[in-house]
XYZ file of C-alpha atoms in Angstrom:
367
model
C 122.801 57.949 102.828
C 125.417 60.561 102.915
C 129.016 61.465 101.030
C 130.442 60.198 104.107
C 128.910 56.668 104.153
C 130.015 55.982 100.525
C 133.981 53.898 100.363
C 135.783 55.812 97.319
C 138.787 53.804 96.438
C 140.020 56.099 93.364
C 141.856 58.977 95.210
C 141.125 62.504 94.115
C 137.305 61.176 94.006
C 134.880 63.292 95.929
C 131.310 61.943 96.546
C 128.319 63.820 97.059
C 125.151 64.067 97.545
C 122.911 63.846 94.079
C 120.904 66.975 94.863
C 123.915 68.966 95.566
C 123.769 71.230 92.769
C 120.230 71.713 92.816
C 120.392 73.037 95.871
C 122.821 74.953 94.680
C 121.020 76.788 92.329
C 117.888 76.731 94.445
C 119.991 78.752 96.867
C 120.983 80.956 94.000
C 117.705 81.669 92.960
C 116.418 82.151 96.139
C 119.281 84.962 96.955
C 118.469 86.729 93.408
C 114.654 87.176 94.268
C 113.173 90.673 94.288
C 116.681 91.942 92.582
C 119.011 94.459 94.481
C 117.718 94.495 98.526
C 117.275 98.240 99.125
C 117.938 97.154 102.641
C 121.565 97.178 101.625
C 121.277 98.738 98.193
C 119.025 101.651 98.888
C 118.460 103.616 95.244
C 118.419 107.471 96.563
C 116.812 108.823 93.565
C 113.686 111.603 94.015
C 111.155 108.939 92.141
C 112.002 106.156 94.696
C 111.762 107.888 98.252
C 109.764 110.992 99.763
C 112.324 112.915 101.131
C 110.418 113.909 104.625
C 114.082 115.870 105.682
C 113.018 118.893 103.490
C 109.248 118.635 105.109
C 108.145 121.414 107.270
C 109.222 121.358 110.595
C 105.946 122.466 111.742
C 104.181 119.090 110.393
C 107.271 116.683 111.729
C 105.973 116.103 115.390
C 102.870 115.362 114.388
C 104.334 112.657 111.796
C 106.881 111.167 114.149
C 104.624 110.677 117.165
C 102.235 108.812 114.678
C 99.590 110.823 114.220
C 97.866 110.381 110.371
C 99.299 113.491 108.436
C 98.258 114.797 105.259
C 101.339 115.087 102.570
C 100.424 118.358 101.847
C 100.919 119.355 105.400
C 104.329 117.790 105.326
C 105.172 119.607 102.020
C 103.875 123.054 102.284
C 105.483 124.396 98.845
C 104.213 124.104 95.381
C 107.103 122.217 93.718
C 108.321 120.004 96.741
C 104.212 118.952 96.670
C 104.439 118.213 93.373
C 107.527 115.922 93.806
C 106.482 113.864 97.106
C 102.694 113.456 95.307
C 104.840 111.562 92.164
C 107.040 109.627 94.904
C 103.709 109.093 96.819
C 102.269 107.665 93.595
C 104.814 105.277 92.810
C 105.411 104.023 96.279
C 101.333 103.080 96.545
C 102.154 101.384 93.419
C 104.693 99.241 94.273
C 103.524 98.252 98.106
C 100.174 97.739 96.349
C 101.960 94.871 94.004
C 104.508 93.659 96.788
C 101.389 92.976 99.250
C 99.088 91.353 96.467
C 101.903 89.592 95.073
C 104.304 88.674 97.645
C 101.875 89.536 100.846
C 104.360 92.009 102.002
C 103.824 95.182 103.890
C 107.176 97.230 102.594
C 106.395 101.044 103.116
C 109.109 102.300 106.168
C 110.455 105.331 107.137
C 114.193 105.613 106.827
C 116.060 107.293 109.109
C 119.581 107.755 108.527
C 121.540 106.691 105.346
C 124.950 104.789 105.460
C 127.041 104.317 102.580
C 130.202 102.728 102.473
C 132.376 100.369 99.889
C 133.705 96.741 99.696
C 135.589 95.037 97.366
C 134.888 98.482 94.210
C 131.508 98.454 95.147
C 128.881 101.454 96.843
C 126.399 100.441 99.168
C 123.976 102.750 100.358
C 121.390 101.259 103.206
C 118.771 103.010 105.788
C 119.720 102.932 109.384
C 116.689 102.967 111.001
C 113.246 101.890 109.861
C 109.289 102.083 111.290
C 106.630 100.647 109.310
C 104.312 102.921 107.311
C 101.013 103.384 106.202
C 100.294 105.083 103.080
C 96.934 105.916 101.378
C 95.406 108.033 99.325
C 93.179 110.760 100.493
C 91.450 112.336 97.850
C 94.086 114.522 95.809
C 96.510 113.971 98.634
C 97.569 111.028 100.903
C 97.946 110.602 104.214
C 100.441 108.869 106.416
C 100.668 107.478 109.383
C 103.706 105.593 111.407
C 102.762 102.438 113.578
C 105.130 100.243 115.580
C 108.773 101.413 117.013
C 111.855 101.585 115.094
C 113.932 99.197 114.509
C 117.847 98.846 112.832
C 118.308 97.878 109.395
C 119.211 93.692 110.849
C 121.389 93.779 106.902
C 123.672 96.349 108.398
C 123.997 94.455 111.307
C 125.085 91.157 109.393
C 127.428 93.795 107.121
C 128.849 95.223 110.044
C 129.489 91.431 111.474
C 130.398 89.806 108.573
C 132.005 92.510 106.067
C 133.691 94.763 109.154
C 134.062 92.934 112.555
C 132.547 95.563 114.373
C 129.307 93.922 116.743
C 126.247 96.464 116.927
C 123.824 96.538 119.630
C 120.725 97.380 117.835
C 118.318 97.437 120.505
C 120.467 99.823 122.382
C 121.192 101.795 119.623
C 117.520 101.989 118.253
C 116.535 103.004 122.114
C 118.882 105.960 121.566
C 116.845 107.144 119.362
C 114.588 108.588 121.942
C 115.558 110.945 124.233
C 112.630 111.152 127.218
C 109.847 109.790 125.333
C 110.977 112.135 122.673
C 112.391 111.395 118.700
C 115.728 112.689 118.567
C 118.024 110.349 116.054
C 120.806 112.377 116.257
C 122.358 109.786 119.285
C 121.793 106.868 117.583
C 123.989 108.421 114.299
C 126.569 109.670 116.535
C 126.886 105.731 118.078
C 126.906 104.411 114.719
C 129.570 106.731 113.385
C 131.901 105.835 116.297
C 131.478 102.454 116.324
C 132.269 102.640 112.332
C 134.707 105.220 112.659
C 137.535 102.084 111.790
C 136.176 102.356 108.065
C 137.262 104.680 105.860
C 134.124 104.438 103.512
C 131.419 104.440 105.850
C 129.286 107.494 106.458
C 126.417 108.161 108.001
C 123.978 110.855 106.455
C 120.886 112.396 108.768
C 118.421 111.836 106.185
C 114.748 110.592 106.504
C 113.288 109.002 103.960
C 109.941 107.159 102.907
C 110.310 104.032 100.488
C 109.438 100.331 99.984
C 111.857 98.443 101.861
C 111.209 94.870 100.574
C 114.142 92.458 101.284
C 112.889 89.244 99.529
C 116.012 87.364 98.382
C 117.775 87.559 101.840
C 115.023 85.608 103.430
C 114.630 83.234 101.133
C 118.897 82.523 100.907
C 118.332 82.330 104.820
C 115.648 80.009 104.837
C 117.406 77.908 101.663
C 120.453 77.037 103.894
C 119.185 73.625 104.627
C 117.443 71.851 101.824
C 118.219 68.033 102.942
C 114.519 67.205 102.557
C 113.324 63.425 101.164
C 110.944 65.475 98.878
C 113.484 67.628 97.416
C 116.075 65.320 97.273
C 113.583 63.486 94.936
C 112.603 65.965 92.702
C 116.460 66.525 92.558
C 116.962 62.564 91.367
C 118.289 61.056 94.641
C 117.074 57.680 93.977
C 116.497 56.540 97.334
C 114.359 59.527 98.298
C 112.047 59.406 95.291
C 111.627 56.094 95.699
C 110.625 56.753 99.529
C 108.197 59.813 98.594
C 106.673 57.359 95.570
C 106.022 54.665 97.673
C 101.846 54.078 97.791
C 100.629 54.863 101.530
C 97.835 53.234 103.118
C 94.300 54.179 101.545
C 92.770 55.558 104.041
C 88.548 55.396 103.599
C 86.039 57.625 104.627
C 82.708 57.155 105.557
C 80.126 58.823 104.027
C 77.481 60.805 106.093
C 75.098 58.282 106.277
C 77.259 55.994 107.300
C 78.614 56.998 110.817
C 77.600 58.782 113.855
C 76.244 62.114 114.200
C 78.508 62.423 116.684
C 81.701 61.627 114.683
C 80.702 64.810 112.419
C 84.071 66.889 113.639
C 84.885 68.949 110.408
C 84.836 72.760 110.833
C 82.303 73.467 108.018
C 80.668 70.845 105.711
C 81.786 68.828 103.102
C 80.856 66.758 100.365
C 82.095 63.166 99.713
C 84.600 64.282 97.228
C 85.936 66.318 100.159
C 85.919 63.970 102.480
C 88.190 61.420 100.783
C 90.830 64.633 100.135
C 90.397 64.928 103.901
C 91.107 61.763 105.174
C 94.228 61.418 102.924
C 95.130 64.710 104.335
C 94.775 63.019 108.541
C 96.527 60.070 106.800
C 99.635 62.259 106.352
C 99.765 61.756 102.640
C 101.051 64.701 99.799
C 98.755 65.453 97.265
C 97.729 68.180 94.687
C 94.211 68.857 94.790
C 93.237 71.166 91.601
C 89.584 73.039 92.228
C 87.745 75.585 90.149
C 86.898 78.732 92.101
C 83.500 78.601 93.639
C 83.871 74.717 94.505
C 84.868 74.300 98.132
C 88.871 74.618 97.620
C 89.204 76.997 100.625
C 86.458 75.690 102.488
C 88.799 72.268 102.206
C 91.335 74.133 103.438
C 90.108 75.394 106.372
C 88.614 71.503 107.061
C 92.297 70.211 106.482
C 93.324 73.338 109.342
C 91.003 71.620 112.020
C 91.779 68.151 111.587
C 95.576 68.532 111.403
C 94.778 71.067 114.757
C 92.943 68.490 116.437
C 95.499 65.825 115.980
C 97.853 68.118 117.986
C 100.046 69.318 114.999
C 100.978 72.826 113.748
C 99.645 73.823 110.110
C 101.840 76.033 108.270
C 99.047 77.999 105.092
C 101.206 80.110 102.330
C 99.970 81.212 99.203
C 101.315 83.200 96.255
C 98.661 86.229 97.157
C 97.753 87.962 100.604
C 93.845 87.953 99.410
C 93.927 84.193 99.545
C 95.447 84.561 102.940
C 92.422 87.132 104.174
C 90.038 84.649 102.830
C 91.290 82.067 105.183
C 91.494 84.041 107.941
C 87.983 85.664 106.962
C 86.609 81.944 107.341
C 88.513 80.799 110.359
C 87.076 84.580 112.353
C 83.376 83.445 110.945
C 83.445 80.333 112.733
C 84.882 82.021 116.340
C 88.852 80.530 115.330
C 90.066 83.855 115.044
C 92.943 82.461 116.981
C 93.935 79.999 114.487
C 95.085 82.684 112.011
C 98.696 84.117 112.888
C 100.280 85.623 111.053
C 104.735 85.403 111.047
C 104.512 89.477 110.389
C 101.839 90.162 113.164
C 102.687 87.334 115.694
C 102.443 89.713 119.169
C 99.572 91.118 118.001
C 97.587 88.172 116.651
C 98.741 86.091 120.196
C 97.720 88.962 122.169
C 94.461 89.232 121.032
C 93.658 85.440 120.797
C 94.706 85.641 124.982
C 92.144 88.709 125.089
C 89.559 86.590 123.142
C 89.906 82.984 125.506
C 89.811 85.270 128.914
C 86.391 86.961 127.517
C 84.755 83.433 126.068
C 81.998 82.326 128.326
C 81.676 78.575 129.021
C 79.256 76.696 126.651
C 76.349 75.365 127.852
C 75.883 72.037 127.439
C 73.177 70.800 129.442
């Protein structure tokens, strides 16, 4: 049922839905995740970035064309070594925590830093961005770019939203190369103009290393709908919990003994216990199964995977930590389902080599 099927005689009366203000302050919470989006609220302080603009310029085209270069190579001076090493150190820190914690990959090179103001308020985001990698290598650490750049999508929506000006990112991230080579200074010069109509935006020709999580802007995105029957219960719509309460069918499962060798169509073996979470599982039921570690809990998980699979549906696996993540995937590539395991941040890759894997398989021999 919805506001608009309920007959209000008393004028002035609005009706609506009982988990409207939960959503509400779902949404809010969601939005207020990971604090301040550096995305659109970039912090340009010497402990949050390595400045790779005062780098040598000897050490640059080896960096941009993604070769793995050593910071001390990019800083060849006592004191600016001393300062991207701290930066360095806090920067592993914090992609360390965002990618245990959150599974997130966050280290970027910036290039190109806008500022501007709305409403009494400075905003200071990246332009361009190209994922990172960042380790330590002995007393120094090495980095090394991978993918293409990209533009920051917030100052797209700002631009949009905030502005009215419309920004052709992929054009203007192509502009950034000039014959196969980096040159950014295009891509600046397009942004300017096409900004040029505010007064308080600016464009700076920096480059900059940094964590560039943007948590809370997903999450808002993905909280715009929340008309679900099990969130509408646990936000008291009556109907709904009573829908999501209601006892299913129990469904049974035969022990091994029991049936056919050849209806034995789980991934990896299972007890009874197991079994019976299973076959509530196929039955489409929502449980909470609570396991000690060391008892079959991802194993189960990776049982549920195949049966859902094989009944032709999609299987969605999230987890508060990446490790849990690796495990599944770990146990999905043991038993030849690499496949199986993509990943939302790695989708081209993971698809591309699952089509690699299938053209190489040889046909099993059955006979």
């Amino acid at each position: 049922m919805t506001p608009g099927d309920v007959d209000v005689a008393e004028p002035g009366v609005q009706a609506v839905h009982a988990a409207t203000a939960e959503r509400a302050r779902l949404r809010a919470e969601a939005a207020e995740l990971g604090g301040p989006s550096p995305l659109t609220a970039y912090r340009d302080v010497a402990a949050g970035g390595i400045d790779i603009s005062r780098a040598h310029p000897g050490s640059l085209p080896q960096f941009i064309t993604g070769r793995s270069t050593l910071l001390s190579n990019l800083f060849r001076d006592e004191v600016g070594l001393r300062g991207a090493r701290l930066a360095a150190d806090r920067i592993t820190a914090k992609n360390t925590e965002l990618r245990t914690v959150r599974g997130l990959d966050a280290v970027h090179l910036a290039v190109g830093l806008c500022t501007w103001r709305i409403g009494g308020v400075d905003y200071a985001a990246p332009m361009l961005l190209r994922p990172l990698a960042i380790r330590r290598h002995y007393a120094d650490y090495e980095l090394k770019l991978h993918g293409q750049f990209f533009l920051n999508p917030e100052l797209v929506r700002i631009a949009r939203d905030h502005f009215g000006i419309s920004i052709d990112d992929a054009r203007l991230a192509a502009l950034a190369y000039q014959n196969g080579v980096f040159a950014p200074q295009p891509a600046i010069d397009m942004l300017r103009a096409a900004t040029s109509s505010v007064d308080t935006f600016s464009v700076q020709p920096r480059m900059m290393v940094s964590t560039f999580a943007d948590v809370g802007t997903a999450m808002a995105r993905d909280a715009h709908d929340l008309d679900h029957p099990m969130l509408n219960a646990l936000a008291g719509h009556a109907a709904d919990r009573e829908r999501v309460s209601a006892p299913g069918p129990q469904p049974s499962a035969a022990g091994p003994d029991d049936r056919a060798p050849a209806s034995d169509n789980l991934l990896l073996d299972a007890d009874n216990d197991q079994e019976q979470v299973l076959a509530r599982i196929a039955a489409g039921h929502s449980l909470t199964v609570s396991t000690l570690p060391g008892t079959g809990g991802t194993q189960t998980v990776i049982n549920a995977i195949g049966e859902l699979v094989r009944a032709g549906k999609r299987v969605l696996v999230v987890s508060p930590r990446r490790s849990t993540l690796d495990g599944v995937r770990h146990r999905l590539s043991g038993i030849g389902l690499d496949g199986f395991a993509v990943s939302p941040a790695s989708v081209r890759r993971d698809l591309v080599r699952a089509i690699g894997r299938n053209e190489k398989a040889a046909a099993p021999k059955l006979a």
